[in-house]
Short mmCIF file of C-alpha atoms in Angstrom, two decimals:
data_model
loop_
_atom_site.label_atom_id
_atom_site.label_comp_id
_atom_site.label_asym_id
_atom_site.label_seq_id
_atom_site.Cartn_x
_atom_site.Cartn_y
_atom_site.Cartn_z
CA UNK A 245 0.00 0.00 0.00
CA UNK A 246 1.45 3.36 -0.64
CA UNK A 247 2.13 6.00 1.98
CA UNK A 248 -0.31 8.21 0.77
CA UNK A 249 -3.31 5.37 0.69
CA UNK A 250 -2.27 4.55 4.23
CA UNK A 251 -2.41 8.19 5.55
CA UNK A 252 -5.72 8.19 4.02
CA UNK A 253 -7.23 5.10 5.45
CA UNK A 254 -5.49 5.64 9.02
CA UNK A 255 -7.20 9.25 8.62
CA UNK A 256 -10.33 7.64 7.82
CA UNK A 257 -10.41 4.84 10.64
CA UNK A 258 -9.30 7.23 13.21
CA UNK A 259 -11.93 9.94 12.10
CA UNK A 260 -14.68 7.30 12.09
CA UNK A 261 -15.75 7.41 8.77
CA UNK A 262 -14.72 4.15 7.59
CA UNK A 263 -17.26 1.90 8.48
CA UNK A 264 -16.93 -1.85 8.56
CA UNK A 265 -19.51 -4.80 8.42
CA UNK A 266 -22.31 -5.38 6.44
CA UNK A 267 -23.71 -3.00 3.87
CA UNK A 268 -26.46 -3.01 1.06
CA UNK A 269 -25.58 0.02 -1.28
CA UNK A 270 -27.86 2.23 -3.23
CA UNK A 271 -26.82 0.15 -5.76
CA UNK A 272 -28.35 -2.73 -4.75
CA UNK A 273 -24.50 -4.37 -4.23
CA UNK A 274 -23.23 -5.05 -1.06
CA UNK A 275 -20.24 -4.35 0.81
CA UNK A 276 -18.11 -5.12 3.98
CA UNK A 277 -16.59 -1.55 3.86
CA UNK A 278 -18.71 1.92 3.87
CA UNK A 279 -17.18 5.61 3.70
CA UNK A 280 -19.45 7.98 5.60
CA UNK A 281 -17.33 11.11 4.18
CA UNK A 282 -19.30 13.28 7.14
CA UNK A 283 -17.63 11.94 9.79
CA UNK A 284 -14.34 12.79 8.15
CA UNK A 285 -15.36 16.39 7.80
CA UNK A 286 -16.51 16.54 11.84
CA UNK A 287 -12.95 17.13 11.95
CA UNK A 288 -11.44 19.42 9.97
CA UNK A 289 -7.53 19.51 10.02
CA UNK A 290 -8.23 15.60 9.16
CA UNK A 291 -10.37 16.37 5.91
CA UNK A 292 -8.04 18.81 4.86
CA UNK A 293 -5.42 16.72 4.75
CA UNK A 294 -7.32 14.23 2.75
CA UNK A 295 -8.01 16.79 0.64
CA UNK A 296 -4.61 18.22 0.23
CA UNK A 297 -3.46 14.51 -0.50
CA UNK A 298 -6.15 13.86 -3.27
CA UNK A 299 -5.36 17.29 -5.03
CA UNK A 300 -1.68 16.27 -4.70
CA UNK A 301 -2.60 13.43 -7.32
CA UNK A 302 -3.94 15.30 -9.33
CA UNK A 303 -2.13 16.09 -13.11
CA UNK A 304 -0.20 19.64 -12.73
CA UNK A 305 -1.35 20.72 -16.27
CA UNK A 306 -4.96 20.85 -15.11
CA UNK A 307 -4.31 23.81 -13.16
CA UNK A 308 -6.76 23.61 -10.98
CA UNK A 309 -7.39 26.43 -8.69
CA UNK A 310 -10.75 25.74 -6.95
CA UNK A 311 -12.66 22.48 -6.11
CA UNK A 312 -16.28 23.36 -6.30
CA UNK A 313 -19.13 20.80 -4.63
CA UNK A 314 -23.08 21.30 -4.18
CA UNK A 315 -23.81 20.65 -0.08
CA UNK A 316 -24.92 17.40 1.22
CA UNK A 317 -27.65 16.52 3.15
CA UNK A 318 -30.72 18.89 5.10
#
């Protein structure tokens, strides 16, 4: 696994958004893993860094300046 997938998951275990046991997704398919991304974003400093590793991945010639995203939830 590389460093940066670990830093994610251990971000994601410790945050408690990574869920384990049994799951029936929206698909219809089922899973023994489930991201609830809102429990990483309960604490900040933690989704940043998530963030800061995805946009690290990302292709320099995109240039991207801003990630924009419609609101989840009520």
């Amino acid at each position: 696994m590389s460093d940066c997938r670990e830093e994610v998951m251990g971000l994601l275990t410790r945050s408690g958004a990574l869920k384990t046991g049994h799951f029936v997704l929206s698909s219809g398919l089922h899973s023994d893993r489930y991201c609830q991304c809102a429990a990483l974003f309960e604490h900040p400093s933690m989704g940043g860094r998530v963030a800061a590793l995805m946009a690290e991945r990302l292709p320099r010639e995109l240039g991207v300046d801003v990630v924009l995203a419609p609101a989840l939830g009520g």
